[in-house]
Each structure stands twice: as structure tokens, then as C-alpha cells.
Short mmCIF file of C-alpha atoms in Angstrom, two decimals:
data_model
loop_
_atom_site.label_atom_id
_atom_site.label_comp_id
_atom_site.label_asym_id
_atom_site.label_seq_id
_atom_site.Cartn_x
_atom_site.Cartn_y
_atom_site.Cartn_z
CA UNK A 1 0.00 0.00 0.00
CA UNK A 2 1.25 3.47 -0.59
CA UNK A 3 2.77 5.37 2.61
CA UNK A 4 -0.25 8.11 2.52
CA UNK A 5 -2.04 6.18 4.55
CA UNK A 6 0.32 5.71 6.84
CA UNK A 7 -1.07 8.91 8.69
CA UNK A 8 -3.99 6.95 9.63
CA UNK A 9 -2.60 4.35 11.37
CA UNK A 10 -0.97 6.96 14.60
CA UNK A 11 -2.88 7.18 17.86
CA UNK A 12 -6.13 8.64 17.31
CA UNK A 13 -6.93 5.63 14.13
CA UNK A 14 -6.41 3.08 16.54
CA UNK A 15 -8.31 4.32 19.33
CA UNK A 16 -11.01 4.58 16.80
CA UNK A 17 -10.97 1.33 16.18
CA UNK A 18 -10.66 0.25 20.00
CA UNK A 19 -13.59 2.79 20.62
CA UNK A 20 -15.88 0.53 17.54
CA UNK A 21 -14.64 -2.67 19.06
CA UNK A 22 -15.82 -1.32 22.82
CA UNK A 23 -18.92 -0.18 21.62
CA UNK A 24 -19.96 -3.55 20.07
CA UNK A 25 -18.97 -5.05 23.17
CA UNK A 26 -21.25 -3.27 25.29
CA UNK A 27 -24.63 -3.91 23.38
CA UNK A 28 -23.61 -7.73 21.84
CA UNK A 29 -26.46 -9.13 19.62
CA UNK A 30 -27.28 -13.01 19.45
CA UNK A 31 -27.17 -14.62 15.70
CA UNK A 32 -30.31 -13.18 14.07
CA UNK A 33 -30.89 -10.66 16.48
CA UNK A 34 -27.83 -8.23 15.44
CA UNK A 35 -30.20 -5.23 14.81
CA UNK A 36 -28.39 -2.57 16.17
CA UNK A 37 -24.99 -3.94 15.48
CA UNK A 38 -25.83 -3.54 11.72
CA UNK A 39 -27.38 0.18 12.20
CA UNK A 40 -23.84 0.84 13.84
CA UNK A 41 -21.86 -0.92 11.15
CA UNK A 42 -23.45 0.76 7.46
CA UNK A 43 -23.22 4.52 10.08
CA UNK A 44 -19.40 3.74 10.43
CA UNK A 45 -19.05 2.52 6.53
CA UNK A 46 -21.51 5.80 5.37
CA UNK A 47 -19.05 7.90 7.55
CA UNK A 48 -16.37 6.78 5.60
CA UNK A 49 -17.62 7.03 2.16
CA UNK A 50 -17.70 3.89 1.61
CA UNK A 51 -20.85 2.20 -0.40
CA UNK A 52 -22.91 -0.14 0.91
CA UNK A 53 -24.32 -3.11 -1.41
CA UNK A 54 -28.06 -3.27 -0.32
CA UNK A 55 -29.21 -6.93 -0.18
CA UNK A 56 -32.49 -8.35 1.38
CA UNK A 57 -31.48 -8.88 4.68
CA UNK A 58 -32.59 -8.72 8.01
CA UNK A 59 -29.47 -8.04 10.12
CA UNK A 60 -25.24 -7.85 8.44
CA UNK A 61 -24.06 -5.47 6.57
CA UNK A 62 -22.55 -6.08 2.88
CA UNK A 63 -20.08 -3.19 1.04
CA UNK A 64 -17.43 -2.57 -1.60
CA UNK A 65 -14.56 -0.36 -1.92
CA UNK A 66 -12.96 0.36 -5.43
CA UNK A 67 -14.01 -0.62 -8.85
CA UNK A 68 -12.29 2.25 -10.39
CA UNK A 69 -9.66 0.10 -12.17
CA UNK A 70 -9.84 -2.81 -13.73
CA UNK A 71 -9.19 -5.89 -11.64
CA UNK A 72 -10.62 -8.61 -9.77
CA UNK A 73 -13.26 -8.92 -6.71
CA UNK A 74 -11.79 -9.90 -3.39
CA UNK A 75 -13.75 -10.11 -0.16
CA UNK A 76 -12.61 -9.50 3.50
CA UNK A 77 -15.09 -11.09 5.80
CA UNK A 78 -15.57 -10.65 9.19
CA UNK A 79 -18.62 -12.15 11.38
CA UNK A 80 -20.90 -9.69 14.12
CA UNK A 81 -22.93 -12.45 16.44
CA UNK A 82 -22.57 -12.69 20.21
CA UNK A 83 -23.29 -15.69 22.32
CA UNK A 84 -26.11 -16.53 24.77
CA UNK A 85 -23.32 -16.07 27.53
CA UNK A 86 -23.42 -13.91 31.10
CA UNK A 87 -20.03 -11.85 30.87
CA UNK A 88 -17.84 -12.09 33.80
CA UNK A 89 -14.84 -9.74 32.63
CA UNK A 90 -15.84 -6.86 34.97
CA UNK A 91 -14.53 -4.85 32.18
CA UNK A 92 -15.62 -1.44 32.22
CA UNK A 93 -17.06 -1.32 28.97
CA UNK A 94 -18.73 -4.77 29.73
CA UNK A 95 -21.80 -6.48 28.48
CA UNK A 96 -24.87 -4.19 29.33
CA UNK A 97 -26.97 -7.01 27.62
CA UNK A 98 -28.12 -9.41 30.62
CA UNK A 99 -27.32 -12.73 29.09
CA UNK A 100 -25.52 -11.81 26.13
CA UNK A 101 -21.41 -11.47 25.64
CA UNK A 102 -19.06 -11.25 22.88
CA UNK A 103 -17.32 -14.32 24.23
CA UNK A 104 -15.61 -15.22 20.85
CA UNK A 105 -14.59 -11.98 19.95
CA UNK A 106 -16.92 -10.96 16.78
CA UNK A 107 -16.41 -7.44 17.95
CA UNK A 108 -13.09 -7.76 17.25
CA UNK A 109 -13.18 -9.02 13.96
CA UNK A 110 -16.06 -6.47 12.77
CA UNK A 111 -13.59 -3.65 14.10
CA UNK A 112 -10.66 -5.33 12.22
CA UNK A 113 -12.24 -5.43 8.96
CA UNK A 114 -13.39 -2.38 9.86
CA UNK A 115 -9.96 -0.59 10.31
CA UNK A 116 -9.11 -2.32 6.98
CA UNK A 117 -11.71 -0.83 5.18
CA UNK A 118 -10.80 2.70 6.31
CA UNK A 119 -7.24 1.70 5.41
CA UNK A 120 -8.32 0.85 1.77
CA UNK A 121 -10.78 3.70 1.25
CA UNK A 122 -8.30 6.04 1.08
CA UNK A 123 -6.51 4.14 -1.49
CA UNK A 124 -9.85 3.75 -3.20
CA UNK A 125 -8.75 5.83 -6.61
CA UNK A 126 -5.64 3.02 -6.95
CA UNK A 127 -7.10 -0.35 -5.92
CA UNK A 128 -6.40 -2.70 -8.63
CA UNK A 129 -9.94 -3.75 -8.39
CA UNK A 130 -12.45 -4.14 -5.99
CA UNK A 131 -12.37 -5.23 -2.19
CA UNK A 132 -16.29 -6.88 -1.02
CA UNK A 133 -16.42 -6.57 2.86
CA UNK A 134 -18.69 -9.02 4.13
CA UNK A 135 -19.83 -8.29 7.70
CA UNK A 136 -21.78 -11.23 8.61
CA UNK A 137 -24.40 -12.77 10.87
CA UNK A 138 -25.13 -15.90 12.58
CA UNK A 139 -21.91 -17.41 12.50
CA UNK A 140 -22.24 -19.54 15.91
CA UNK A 141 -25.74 -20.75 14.47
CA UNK A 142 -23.73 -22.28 11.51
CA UNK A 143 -26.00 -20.78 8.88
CA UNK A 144 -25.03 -16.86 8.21
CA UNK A 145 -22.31 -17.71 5.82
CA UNK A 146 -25.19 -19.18 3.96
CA UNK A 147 -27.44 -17.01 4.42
CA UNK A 148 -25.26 -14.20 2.69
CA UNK A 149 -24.33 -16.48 -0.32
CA UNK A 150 -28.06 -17.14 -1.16
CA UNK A 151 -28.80 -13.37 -1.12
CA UNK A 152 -25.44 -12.62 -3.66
CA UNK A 153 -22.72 -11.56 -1.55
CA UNK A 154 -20.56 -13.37 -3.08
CA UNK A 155 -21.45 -13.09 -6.66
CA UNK A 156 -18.00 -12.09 -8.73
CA UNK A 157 -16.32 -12.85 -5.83
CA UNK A 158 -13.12 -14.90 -7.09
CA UNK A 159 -10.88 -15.39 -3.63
CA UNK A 160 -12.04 -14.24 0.39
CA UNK A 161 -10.00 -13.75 3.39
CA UNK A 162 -11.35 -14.18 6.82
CA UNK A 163 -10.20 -14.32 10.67
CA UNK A 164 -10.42 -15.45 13.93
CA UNK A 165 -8.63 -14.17 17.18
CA UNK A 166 -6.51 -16.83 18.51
CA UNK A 167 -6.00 -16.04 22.58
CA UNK A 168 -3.09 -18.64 23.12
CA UNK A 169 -0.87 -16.70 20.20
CA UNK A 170 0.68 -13.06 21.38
CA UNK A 171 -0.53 -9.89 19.79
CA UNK A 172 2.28 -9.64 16.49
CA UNK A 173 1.28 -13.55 15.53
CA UNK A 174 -0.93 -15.04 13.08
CA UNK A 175 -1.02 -18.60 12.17
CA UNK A 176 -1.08 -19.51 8.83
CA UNK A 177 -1.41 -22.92 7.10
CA UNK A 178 -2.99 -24.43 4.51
CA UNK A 179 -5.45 -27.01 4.23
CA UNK A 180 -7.37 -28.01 6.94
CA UNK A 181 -7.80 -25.27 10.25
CA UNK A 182 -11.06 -25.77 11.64
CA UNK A 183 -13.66 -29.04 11.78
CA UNK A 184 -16.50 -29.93 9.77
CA UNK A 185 -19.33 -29.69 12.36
CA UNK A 186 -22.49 -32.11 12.88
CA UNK A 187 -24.33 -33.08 15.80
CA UNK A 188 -27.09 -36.03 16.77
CA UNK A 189 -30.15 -37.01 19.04
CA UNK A 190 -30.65 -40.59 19.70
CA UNK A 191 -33.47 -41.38 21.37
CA UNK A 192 -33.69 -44.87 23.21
CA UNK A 193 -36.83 -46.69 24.14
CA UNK A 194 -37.59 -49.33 26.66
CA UNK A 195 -40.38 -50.46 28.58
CA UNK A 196 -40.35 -48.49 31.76
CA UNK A 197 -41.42 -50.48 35.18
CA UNK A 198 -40.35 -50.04 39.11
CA UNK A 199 -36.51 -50.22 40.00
CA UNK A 200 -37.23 -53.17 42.25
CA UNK A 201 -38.43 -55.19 39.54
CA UNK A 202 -35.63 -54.62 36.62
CA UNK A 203 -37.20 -57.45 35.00
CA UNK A 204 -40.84 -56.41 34.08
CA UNK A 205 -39.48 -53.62 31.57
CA UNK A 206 -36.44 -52.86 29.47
CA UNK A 207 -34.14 -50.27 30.56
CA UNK A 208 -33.13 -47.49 28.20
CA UNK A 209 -30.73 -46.35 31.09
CA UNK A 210 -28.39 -49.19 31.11
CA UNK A 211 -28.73 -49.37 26.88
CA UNK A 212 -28.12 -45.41 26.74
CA UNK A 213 -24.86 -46.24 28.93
CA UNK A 214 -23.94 -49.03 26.56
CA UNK A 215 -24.26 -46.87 23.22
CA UNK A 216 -22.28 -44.01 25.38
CA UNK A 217 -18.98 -46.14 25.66
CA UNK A 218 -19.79 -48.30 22.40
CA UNK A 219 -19.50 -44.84 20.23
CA UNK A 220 -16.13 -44.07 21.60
CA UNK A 221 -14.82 -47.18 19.88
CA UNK A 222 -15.66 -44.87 16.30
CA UNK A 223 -12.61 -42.87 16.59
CA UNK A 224 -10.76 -45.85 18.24
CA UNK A 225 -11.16 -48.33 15.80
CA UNK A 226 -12.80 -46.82 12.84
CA UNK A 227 -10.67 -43.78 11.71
CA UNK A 228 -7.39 -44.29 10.76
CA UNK A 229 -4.83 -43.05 13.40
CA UNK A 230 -3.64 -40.90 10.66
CA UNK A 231 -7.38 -39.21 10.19
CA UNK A 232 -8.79 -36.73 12.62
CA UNK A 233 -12.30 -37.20 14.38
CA UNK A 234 -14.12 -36.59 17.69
CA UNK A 235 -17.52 -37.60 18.74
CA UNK A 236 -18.59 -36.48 21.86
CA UNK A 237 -21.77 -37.28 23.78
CA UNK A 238 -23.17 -34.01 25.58
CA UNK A 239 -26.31 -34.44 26.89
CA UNK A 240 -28.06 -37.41 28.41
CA UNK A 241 -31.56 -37.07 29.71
CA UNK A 242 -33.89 -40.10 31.23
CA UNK A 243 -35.78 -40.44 34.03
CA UNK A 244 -37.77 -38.23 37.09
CA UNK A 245 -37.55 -39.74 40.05
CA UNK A 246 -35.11 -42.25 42.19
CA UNK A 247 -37.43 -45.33 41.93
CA UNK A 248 -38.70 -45.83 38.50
CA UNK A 249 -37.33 -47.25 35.40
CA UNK A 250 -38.09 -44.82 32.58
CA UNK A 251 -39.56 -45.48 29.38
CA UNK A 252 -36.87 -43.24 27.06
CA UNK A 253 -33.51 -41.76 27.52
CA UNK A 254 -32.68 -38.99 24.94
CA UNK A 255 -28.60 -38.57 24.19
CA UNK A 256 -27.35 -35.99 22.03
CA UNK A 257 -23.55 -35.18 21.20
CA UNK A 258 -21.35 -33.59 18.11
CA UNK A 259 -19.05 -34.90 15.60
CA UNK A 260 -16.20 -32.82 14.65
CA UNK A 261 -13.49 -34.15 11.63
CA UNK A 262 -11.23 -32.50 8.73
CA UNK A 263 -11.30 -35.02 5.97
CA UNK A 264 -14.10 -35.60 4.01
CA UNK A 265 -14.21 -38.94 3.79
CA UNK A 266 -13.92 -39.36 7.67
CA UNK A 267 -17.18 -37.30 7.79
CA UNK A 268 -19.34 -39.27 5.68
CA UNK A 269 -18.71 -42.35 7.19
CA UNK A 270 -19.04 -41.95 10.92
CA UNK A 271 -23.24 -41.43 10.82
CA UNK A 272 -23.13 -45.01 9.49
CA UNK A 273 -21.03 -46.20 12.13
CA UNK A 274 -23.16 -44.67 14.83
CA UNK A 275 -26.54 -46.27 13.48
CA UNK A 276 -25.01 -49.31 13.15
CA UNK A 277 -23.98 -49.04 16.63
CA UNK A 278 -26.92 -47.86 18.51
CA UNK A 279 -29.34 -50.08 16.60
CA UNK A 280 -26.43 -53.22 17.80
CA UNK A 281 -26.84 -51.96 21.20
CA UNK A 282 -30.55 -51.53 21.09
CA UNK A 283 -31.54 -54.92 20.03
CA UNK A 284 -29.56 -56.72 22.17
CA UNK A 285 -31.20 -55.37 25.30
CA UNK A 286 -34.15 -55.59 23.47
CA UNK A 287 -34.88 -51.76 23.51
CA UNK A 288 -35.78 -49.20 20.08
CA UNK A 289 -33.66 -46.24 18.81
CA UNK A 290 -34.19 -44.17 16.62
CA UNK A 291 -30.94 -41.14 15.22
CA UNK A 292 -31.50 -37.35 14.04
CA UNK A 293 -28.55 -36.12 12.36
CA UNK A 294 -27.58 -32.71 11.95
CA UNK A 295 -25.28 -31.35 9.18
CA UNK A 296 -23.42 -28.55 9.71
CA UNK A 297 -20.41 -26.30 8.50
CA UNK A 298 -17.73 -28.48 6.33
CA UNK A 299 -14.16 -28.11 7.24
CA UNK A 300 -12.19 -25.09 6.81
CA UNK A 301 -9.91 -25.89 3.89
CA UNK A 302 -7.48 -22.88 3.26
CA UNK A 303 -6.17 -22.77 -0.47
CA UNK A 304 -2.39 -23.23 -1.17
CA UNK A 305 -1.67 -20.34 -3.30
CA UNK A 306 -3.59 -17.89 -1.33
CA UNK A 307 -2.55 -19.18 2.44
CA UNK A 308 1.28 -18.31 0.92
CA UNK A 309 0.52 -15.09 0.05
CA UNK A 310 -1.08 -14.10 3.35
CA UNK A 311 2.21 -15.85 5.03
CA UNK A 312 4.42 -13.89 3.20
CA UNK A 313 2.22 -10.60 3.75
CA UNK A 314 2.89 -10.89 7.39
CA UNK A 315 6.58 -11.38 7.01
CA UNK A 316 6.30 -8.76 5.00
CA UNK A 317 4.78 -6.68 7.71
CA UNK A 318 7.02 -8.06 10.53
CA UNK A 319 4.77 -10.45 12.20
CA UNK A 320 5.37 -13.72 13.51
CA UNK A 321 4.21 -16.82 11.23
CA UNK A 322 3.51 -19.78 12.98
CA UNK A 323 2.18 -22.99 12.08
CA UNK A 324 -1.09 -23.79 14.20
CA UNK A 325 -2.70 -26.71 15.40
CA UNK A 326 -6.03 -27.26 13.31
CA UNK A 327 -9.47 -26.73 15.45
CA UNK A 328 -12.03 -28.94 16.26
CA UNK A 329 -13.96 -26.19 16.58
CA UNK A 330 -16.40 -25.46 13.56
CA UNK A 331 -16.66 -22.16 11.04
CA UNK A 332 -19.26 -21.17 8.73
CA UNK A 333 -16.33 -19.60 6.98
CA UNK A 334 -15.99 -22.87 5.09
CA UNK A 335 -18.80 -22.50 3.57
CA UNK A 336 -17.32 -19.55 0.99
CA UNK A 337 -14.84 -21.85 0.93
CA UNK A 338 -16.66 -24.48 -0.93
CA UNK A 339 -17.89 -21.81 -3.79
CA UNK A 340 -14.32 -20.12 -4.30
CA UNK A 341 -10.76 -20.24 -3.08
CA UNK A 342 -10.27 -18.87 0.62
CA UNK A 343 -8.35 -18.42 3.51
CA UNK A 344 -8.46 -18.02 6.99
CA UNK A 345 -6.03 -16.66 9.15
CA UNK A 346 -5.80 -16.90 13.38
CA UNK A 347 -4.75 -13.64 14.67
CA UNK A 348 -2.96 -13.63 18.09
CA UNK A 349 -4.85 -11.92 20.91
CA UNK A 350 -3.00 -12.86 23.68
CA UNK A 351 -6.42 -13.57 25.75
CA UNK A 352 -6.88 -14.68 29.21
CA UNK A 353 -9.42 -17.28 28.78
CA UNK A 354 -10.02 -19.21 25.53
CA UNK A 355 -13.53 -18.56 23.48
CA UNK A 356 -16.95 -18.85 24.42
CA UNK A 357 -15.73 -18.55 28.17
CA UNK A 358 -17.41 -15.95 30.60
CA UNK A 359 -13.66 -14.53 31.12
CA UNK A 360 -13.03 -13.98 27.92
CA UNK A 361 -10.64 -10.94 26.49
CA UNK A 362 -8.76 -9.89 23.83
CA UNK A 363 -5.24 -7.60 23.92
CA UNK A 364 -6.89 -4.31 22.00
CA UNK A 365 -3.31 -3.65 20.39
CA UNK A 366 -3.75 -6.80 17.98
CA UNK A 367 -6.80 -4.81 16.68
CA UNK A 368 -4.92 -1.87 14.33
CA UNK A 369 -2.08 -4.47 13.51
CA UNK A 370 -4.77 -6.98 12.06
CA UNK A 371 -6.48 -3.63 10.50
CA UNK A 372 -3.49 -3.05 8.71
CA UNK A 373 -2.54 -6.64 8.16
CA UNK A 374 -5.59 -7.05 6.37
CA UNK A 375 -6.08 -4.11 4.15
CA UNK A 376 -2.36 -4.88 2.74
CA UNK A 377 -3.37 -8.72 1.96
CA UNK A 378 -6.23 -7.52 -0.18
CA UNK A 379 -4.08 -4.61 -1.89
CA UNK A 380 -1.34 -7.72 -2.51
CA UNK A 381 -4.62 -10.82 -3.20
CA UNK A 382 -5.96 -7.53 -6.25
CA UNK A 383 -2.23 -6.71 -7.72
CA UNK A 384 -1.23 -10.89 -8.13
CA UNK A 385 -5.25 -11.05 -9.75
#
């Protein structure tokens, strides 16, 4: 990027940015519900100058900067939902939302993308094409990502660029790799019927208890003895509910859980394995099941070519590259993913808790460095086309 913009990136454009970031912190909107957190987001982008691409939708916020020169379309993404979560930072520009935190740092990424959109507005009349900033909703439902493709934000799009904060990397590192970063994300309900009767005569009935336990240690054997050791997977029974008082056998026991894996291939075979499974354990004690599955974000899959051009735009930029461990946790990111080329990029927070966790922080100063990080990956993603 050309050194006139370096005069915005001195004291008073970062506290700007820290100032958005607070401000979304204190009034955090659930998926669906981000209302006011969109009214706040086109008021900072109209402030700017920079247009907004109307779209029918309810809440997230959809712009472009550039188009002046010939080039291609590039989008920066960044995602605006808060969790159903009590905050318990005692921050002073905590939650005043009873219930309702931004305890995986979305305000942080809106006010990163955010700061790179100021950055490359005032580049506008030389971008070497066009840079779409997607500010999405919904992201922790699974579905915003979505959501925003079926209504055309990504029409013309041809490569996007997305991030998370990572709290166990130090503000000045990103890690950067390709392939797979995140998990593909599904989840279940079994439900297990028996015959219920009293507990002091087992015999009468069936117990969906003692089968429910069975099918509860049987699925660990999936990733024990069914994945490869050289293939990723976890499946992880959450909730387990049978039963309302101490002396009766009940009729059902509902389970549910969530399968989490990085190659394909691993993912389409495990819901086979689990019917196969619970309908074993079922009939041999005599008791029904039945299986819902739920589908969810694929893996995030970052593309070759692109994840070494945001490496080398970091070294470029002095940070610290490191290699991280992939996720099990899931991203509707990988969704844009599946349409065109993408990459996403952990951004080192040096946090005190890790996400979705009442404590949770972020270091503010990682917020102009990823600002600036960002607006000089889509400058370098326009000029290499």
C-alpha cells in the first residue's frame, strides 16, 4: 500500500478502532438478532464514504470499496454475532446485555475489517480492483455464511480472506497454514426406548438407562477403531436425559452429542457407524432407537496459493508466522470456501481465557495491527489477480 495512509494508522486511528470494538462489546447481539450492530456498522461505513451493497437482509451489513480500475473482486469477511453467555470480565465497557457477551470476539473481527476498510478507502482511486467486505451474521448458528451467499454476496467474488482471534498466540502472531484449520461440524439425538417399570423389579421392563450407557462407551470405539490413526475425528456425547424420580425405570432416555473431523471422507462415514452401533446396542437389550442427524459447517480448507501469500504478507509486515494446530472447533467460513478459493487466518490476541468462556478478552493492540494486516493482503490478493 502506498505510505499516505500511513497517517492513519498513529494514535487517534487506533483508538477509533478500539472505541468501535468497545462499543460492540457493550450492546452484543445473538445470531439473528444483530439489529443494532448492523445500524452501527453501514453509520461507520456511510461515515467513511464507503458504499454499501443493499441486499435483502434482516441483520449484516454487505459493502465494496474500489471498482475504479480494472481488476478482480476480493472479499474480506468478518462475522458480528454474540453468544447466549453472562459476561464475567468486569470490564468497564462490559456487556450491558443481561445474558448476552461477545465471548468469541466478533467485535473484534467487525472492528478489524473495519480498520481495513478505512485503510483501503483512502486508497480507493488506486485499488487494482475491488475489495467486497462481508460483515456477517449468525456465525455460531452455523448458517449466516449461507445465508449471505443465497442473497449474492458473493457473486464475482473470485478469492475471500477471513479471521479469527486466537488467545493462546501473542498480539504480532498469526497462524497460517494451509489445508485443513477448523472441523467440519455435525451433531445427533438418539433417542432410546424401553419399557419403563419399578426399580425393584428390573425385570418387568427394558431399561433405556443401562442401553443409553452401553451406546455411550460403544461410540467411543468410532474414533478408536474406525478412523485411521492418521485421520482426525471426535464424537462427543453431551447431553443425556432419562428419568424423574429415584425409583422408577423410565420409558426413554434422549442422548445428544457432536461430531467434529477435517477429511471428508472421515465425515461421511461416521453417521453409518453410529446407526449401526446404537441399533447393535438396542436390540440386544431388546430396547428401540431411533438417530436425528444434523449437518453442519464443512471443514475449513485454506487454499495453497492464497494461504502463501497471506504468510508472506505478514513477514512482509514483521509479524510472527507460525504454524497452528487445526481446530475442532467449527466455522461457517468454510462454507465460501466451498464456492471459491479462501483463507483463513488466526490472529494472536494474547487472551486470558479461551472462546466462548465468561472470562473472555482480547489484547486491544492486535486490533490496528490486524487492520493493517488485512487491508495490505487484499491490496497484494488484487495486484497478483
Amino acid at each position: 500500500m502506498s505510505t499516505e495512509t500511513q497517517e492513519l494508522r498513529g494514535t487517534d486511528w487506533e483508538q477509533k478502532l478500539i472505541a468501535i470494538r468497545r462499543q460492540l462489546h457493550q450492546y452484543p447481539e445473538v445470531a439473528y438478532e444483530e439489529f443494532e450492530t448492523t445500524r452501527s456498522i453501514r453509520e461507520w461505513l456511510t461515515e467513511a464514504g464507503i458504499r454499501l451493497i443493499e441486499l435483502p437482509l434482516a441483520t449484516g451489513v454487505v459493502a465494496e470499496i474500489g471498482g475504479k480500475n480494472a481488476g478482480p473482486v476480493i472479499a474480506l469477511r468478518a462475522d458480528i454475532d454474540a453468544l447466549p453467555i453472562q459476561e464475567e470480565t468486569g470490564l468497564p465497557y462490559a456487556s450491558t446485555i443481561v445474558g448476552n457477551m461477545h465471548a468469541c470476539g466478533h467485535d473484534f473481527h467487525t472492528a478489524v475489517i473495519l480498520g481495513a476498510a478505512f485503510l483501503l478507502k483512502q486508497q480507493e482511486e488506486e485499488l487494482p480492483g475491488t475489495v467486497r467486505l462481508l460483515f456477517q451474521p449468525a456465525e455460531e448458528k452455523g448458517t449466516g455464511a449461507a445465508l449471505l451467499m443465497e442473497k449474492g454476496a458473493l457473486d464475482g467474488v473470485t478469492a475471500i480472506f477471513g479471521l479469527h482471534n486466537k488467545p493462546d498466540l501473542e498480539v504480532g502472531t498469526v497462524g497460517i497454514k494451509p489445508g485443513a484449520l477448523m472441523a467440519s461440524v455435525d451433531g445427533f439425538d438418539i433417542e432410546v426406548e424401553g419399557l419403563g417399570t419399578h426399580a425393584a423389579i428390573p425385570h418387568a421392563g427394558i431399561d433405556p438407562i443401562v442401553a443409553a450407557s452401553q451406546i455411550v462407551t460403544a461410540l467411543q470405539s468410532i474414533v478408536s477403531r474406525n478412523v485411521s490413526p492418521l485421520e482426525n475425528a471426535v464424537v462427543s456425547v453431551t447431553t443425556i436425559h432419562g428419568g424423574t424420580t429415584w425409583n422408577v425405570i423410565p420409558d426413554k432416555v434422549a442422548l445428544g452429542g457432536t461430531v467434529r473431523t477435517f477429511q471428508e471422507e472421515v465425515r461421511q462415514k461416521i453417521p453409518g457407524r453410529i446407526r449401526a452401533i446404537i441399533e447393535g446396542v438396542a436390540a440386544a437389550y431388546g430396547a428401540k432407537v431411533s438417530l436425528r442427524w444434523f449437518k453442519g459447517p464443512p471443514s475449513v480448507q485454506n487454499d495453497g496459493p492464497l494461504t502463501k501469500l497471506a504468510a508472506e504478507t505478514a513477514e512482509k509486515l514483521g509479524l510472527q508466522v507460525v504454524t497452528p494446530e487445526p481446530s475442532a472447533a467449527g466455522e461457517d467460513f468454510a462454507y465460501y470456501q466451498q464456492k471459491i478459493p479462501g483463507v483463513f487466518v488466526f490472529v494472536g490476541t494474547s487472551g486470558t481465557n479461551e472462546w466462548h468462556h465468561p472470562g473472555f478478552t482480547v489484547d486491544e493492540r492486535a486490533i490496528a495491527i490486524s487492520a493493517n494486516y488485512f487491508a495490505e493482503l487484499a491490496w497484494r490478493a488484487l495486484k497478483g489477480g
